[in-house]
Short mmCIF file of C-alpha atoms in Angstrom, two decimals:
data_model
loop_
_atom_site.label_atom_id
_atom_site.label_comp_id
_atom_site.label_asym_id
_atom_site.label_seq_id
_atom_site.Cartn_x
_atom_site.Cartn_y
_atom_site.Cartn_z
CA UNK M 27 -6.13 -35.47 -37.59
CA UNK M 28 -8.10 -32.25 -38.60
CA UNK M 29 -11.37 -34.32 -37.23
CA UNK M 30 -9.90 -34.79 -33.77
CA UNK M 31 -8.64 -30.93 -33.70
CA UNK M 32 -11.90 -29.81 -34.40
CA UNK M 33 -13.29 -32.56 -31.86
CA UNK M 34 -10.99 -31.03 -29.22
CA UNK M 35 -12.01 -27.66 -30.43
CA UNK M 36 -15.62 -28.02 -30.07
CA UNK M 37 -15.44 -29.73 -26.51
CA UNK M 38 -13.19 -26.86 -24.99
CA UNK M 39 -16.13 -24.65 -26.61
CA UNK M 40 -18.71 -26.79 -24.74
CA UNK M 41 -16.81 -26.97 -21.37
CA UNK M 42 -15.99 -22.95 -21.66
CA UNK M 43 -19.71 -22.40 -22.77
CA UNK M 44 -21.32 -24.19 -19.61
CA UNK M 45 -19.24 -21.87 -16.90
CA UNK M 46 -21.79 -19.22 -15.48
CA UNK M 47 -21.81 -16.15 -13.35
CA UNK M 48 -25.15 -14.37 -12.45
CA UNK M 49 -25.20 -11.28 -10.66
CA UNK M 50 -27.20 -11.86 -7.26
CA UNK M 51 -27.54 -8.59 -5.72
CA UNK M 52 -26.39 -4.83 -6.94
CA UNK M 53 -27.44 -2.23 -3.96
CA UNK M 54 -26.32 1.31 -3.90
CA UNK M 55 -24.51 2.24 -0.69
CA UNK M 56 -24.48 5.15 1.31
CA UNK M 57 -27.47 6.60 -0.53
CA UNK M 58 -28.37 10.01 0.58
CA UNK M 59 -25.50 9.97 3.19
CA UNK M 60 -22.51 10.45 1.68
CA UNK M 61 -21.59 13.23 -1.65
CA UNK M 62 -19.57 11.57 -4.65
CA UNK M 63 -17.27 8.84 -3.18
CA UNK M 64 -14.14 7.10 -5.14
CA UNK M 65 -11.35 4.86 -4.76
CA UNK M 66 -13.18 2.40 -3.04
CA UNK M 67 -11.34 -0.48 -0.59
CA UNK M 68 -12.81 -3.41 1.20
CA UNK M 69 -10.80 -4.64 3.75
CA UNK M 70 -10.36 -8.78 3.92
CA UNK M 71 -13.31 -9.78 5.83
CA UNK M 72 -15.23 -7.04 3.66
CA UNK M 73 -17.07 -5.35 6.93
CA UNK M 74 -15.26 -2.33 6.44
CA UNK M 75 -14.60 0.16 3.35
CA UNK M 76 -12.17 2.50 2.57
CA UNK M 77 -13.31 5.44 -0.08
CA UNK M 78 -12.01 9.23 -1.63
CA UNK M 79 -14.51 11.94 -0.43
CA UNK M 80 -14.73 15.81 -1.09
CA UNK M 81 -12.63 17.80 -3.68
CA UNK M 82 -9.33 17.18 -1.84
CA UNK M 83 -10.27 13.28 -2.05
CA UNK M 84 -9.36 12.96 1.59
CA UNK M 85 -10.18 9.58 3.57
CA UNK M 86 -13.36 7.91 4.84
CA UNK M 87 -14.25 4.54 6.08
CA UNK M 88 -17.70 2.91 6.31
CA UNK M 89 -18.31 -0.05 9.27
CA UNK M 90 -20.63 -1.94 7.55
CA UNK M 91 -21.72 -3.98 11.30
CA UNK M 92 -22.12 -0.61 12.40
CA UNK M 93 -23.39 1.50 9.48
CA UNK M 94 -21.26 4.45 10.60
CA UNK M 95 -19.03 6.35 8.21
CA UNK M 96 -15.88 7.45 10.13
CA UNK M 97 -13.47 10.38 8.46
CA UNK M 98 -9.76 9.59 8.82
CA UNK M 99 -8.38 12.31 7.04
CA UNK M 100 -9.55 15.56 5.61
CA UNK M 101 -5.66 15.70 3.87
CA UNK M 102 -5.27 15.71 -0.39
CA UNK M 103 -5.06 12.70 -1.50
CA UNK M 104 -5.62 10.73 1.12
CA UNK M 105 -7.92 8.64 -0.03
CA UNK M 106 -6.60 7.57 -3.53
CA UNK M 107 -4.00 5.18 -2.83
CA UNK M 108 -5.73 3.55 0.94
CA UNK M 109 -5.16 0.15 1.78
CA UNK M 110 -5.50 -2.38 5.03
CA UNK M 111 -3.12 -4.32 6.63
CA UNK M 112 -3.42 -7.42 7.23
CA UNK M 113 -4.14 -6.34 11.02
CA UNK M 114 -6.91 -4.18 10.10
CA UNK M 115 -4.82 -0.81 10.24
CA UNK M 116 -5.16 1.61 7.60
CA UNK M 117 -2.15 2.80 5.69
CA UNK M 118 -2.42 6.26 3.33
CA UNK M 119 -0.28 8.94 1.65
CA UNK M 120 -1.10 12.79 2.28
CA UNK M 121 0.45 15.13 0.01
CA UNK M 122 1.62 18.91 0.47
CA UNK M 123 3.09 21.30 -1.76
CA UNK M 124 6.38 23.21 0.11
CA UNK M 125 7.39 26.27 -0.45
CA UNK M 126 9.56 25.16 -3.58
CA UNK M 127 5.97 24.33 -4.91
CA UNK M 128 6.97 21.17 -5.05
CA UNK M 129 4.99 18.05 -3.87
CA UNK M 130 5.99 16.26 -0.67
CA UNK M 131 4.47 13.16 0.16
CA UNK M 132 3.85 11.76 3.89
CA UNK M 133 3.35 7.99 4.60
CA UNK M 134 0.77 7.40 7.24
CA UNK M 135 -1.06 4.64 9.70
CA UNK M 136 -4.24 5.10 11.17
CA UNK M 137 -4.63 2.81 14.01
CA UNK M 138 -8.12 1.52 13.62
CA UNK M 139 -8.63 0.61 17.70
CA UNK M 140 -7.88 4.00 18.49
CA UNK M 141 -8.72 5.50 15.63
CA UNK M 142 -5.57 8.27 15.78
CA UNK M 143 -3.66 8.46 13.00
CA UNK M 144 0.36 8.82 12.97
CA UNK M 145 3.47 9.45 10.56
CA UNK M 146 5.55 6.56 9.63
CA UNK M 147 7.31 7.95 6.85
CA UNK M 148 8.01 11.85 6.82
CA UNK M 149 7.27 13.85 3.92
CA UNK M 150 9.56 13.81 0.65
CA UNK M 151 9.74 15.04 -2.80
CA UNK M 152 9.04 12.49 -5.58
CA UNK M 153 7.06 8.99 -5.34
CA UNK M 154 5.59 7.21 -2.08
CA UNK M 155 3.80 4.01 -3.17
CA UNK M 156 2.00 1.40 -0.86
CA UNK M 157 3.77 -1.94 -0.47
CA UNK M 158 0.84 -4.63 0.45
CA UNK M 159 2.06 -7.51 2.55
CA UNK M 160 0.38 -10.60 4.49
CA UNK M 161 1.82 -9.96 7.19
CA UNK M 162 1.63 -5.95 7.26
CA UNK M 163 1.74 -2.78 5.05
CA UNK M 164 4.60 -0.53 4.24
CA UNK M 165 5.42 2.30 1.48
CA UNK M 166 8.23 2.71 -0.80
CA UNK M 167 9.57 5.74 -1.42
CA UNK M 168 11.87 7.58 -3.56
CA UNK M 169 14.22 8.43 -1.16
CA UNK M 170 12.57 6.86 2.29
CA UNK M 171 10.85 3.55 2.52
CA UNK M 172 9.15 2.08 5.73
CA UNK M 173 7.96 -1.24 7.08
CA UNK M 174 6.85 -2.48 10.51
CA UNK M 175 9.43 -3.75 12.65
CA UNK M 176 7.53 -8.16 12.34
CA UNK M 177 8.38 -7.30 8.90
CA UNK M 178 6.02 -7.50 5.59
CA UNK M 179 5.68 -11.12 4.90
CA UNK M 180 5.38 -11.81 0.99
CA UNK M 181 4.70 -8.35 -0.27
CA UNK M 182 4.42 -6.31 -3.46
CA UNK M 183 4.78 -2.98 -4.73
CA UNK M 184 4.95 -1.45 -8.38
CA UNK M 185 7.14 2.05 -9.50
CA UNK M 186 7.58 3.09 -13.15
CA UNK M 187 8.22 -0.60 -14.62
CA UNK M 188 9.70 -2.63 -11.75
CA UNK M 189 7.48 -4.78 -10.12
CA UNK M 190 9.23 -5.50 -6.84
CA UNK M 191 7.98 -8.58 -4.84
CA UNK M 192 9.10 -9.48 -1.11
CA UNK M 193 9.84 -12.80 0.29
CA UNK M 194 10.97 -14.17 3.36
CA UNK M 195 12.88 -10.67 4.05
CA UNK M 196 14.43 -10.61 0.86
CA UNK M 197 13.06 -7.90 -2.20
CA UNK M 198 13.39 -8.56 -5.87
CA UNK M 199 12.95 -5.95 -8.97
CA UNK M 200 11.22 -7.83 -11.92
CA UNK M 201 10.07 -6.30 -15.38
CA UNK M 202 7.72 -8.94 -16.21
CA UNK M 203 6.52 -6.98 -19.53
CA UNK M 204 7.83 -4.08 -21.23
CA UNK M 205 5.82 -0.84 -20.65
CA UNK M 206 8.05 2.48 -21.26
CA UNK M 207 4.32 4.08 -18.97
CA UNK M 208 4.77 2.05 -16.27
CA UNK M 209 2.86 -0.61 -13.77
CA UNK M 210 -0.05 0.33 -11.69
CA UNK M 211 -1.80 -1.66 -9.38
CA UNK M 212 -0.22 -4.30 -7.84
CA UNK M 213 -1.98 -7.21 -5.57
CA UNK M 214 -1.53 -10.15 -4.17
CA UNK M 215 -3.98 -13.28 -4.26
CA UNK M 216 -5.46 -13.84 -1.13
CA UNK M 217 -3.41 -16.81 -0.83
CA UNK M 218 -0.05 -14.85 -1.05
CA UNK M 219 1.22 -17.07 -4.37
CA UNK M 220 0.17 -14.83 -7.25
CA UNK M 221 0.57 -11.14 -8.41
CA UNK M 222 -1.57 -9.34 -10.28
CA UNK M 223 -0.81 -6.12 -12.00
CA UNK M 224 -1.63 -2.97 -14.57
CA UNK M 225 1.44 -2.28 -17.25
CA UNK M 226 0.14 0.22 -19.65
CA UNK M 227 -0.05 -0.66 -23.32
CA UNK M 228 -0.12 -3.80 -22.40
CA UNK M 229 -3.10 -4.53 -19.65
CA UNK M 230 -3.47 -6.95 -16.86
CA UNK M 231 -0.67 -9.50 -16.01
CA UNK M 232 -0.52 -12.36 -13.46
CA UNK M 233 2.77 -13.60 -12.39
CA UNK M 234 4.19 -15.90 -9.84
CA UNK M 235 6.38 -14.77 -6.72
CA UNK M 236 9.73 -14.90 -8.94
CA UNK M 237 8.07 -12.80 -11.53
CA UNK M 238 7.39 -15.05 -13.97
CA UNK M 239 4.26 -14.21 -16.22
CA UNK M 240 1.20 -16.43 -16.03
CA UNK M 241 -1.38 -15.07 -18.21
CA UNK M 242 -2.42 -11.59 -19.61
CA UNK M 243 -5.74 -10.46 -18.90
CA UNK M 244 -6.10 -8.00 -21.59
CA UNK M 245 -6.73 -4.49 -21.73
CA UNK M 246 -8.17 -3.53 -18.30
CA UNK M 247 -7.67 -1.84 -15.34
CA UNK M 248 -7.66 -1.77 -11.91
CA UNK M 249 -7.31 -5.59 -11.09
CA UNK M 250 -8.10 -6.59 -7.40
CA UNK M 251 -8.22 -10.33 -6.95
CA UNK M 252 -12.28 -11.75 -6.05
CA UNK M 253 -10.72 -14.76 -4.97
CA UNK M 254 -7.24 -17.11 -5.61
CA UNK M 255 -8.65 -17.60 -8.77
CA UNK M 256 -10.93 -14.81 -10.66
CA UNK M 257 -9.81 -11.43 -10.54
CA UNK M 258 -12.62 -8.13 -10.91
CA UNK M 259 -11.37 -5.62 -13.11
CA UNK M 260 -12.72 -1.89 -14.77
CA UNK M 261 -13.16 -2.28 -18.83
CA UNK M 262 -13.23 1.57 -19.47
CA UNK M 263 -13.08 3.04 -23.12
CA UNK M 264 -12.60 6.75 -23.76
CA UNK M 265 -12.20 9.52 -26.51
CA UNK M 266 -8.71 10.97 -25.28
CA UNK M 267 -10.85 13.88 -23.46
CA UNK M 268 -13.27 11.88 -21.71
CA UNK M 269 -14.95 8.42 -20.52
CA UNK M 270 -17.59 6.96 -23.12
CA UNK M 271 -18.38 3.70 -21.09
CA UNK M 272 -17.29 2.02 -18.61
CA UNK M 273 -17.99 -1.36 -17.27
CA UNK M 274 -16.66 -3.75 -14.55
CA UNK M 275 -15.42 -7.15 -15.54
CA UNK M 276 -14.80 -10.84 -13.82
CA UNK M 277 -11.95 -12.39 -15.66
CA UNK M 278 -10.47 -16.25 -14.84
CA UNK M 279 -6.94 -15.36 -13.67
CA UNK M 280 -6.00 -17.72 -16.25
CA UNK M 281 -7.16 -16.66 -19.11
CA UNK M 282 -9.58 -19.33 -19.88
CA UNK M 283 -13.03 -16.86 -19.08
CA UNK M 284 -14.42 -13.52 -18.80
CA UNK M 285 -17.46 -12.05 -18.40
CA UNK M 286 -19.19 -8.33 -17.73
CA UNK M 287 -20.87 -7.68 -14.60
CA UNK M 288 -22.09 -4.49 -15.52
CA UNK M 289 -23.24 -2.61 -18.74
CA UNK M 290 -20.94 -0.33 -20.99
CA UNK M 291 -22.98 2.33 -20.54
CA UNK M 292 -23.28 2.02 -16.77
CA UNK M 293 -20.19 4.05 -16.28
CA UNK M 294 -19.18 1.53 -13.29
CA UNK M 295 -15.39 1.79 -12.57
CA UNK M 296 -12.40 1.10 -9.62
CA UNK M 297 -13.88 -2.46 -8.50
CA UNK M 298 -12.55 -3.28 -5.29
CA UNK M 299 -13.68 -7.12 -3.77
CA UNK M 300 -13.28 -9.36 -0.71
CA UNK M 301 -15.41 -11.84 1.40
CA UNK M 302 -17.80 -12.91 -1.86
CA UNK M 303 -18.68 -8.93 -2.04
CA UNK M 304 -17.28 -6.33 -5.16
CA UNK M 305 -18.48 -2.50 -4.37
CA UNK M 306 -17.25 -0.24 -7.42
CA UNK M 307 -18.25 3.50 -7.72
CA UNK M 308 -19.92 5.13 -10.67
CA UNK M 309 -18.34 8.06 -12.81
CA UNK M 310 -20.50 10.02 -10.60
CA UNK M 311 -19.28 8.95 -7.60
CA UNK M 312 -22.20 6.72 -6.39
CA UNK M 313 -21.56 3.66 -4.57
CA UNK M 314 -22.71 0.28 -4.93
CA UNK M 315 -22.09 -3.34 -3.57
CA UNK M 316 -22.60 -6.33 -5.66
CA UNK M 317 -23.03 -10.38 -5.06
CA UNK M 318 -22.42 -12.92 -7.52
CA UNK M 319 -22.63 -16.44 -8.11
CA UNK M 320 -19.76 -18.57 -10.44
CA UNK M 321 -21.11 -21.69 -11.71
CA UNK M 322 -18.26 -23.99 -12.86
#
């Protein structure tokens, strides 16, 4: 019995050892045209890039056909929480402080044909979070939520620790793991039929549409999916004042493999992939876009 264990052991080793992923390319972007640029976002088709610019982190987007950096909005904040719709619009959250010195936050859509940008959800106090669908993009907010009017297809959104997932018109609350700090980062697989997800303390979790947990990823951060099945993820370590490395992982939404695409001490960090590219920014802000290759 203990022979076959060990048998079984040693194959899964074998089978595990043989998968491979080589980097192909790693180019810096933007060099020498743009300052210190965060937050990055490729959109679906990866020919266009969301990113944070300038001390107020307000909006840019890079056409990558047309090598032409376009500003959206000069706002705060604008740039940290981005995303596309699935037709190509842009969806952000500006933020102002009133009178009250309180924070209001303002849901908006820049329409990337006409490149104007509009309010869909008016400013209020307290949280506005994206809601990513596959049919279109929305925010939830603390008092005020908005969708389109087609609706957001399957959809996801995370606040304090409730995952909330959208299907067929009908939304959810799930609290797939305990985390008294709350979920960050919530995505869907390209395919629409997994979730992944940040819950502090506790790392990266993949669950199905009815929030039931597949796997945990481990302590990282910042999980955007590569593809239905491998999900690209920031591995960053720190002293409680400070980053002391920082690195930017592939890890088998499974489980079953992980690997590093970059060094500890490369301070690489917020991967963001699509299209078979991953661009991640640098503690100092620099840009770059990477290839790889998975051998299975």
């Amino acid at each position: 019995m203990k022979k076959t264990l060990l048998t079984l052991v040693g194959g899964l080793a074998l089978v595990a050892s043989a998968q491979q992923v080589t980097v192909t390319s790693n180019t810096r972007l933007l060099k020498g045209v743009e300052g210190p640029a965060y937050y990055p976002v490729l959109n679906s088709t990866g020919s266009q890039l969301l990113f944070a610019s300038g001390e107020s982190y307000g909006l840019k987007m890079y056409d990558f056909a047309d090598n032409v950096v376009s500003r959206i909005s000069d706002e705060m904040g604008a740039g940290i929480d981005a995303s596309f719709s699935a037709n190509g619009d842009v969806y952000y959250v500006t933020q102002k402080m009133g009178d009250n010195r309180l924070i209001y936050r303002t849901g908006m859509r820049y329409d990337n044909a006409t490149a104007k940008s509009e309010v869909v959800l008016e400013a209020q106090h307290g949280y506005v979070r994206p809601e990513l669908g596959t049919r279109a993009n929305g925010f939830k907010g603390a008092k005020k939520s908005f969708a389109p009017a087609k609706g957001l297809g399957t959809a996801v959104c995370v606040q304090g620790s409730v995952l909330y997932i959208t299907k067929n018109g009908v939304t959810k609350e799930y609290t797939p793991v305990p985390s008294y700090a709350g979920y960050l980062w919530a995505s869907l697989s390209p395919d629409g039929k997994k979730v992944a997800f940040f819950a502090a303390g506790k790392g990266i979790v993949v669950t199905d549409l009815n929030g039931k947990v597949l796997s945990m990823l481990g302590k990282y951060e910042m999980p955007c999916w590569y593809n239905n099945d491998y999900i690209v993820a920031q591995n960053a370590k720190d002293d409680g004042h400070q980053f002391t490395s920082s690195q930017i992982m592939l890890i088998k939404a499974d489980g079953t493999f992980k690997t590093n695409l970059t060094s500890e001490t490369s301070m690489s960090m917020q991967p963001t992939a699509a299209a078979g590219k991953i661009v991640y920014t640098t503690i100092d802000g620099l840009l770059y876009q990477m290839t790889i290759n998975i051998n299975e």
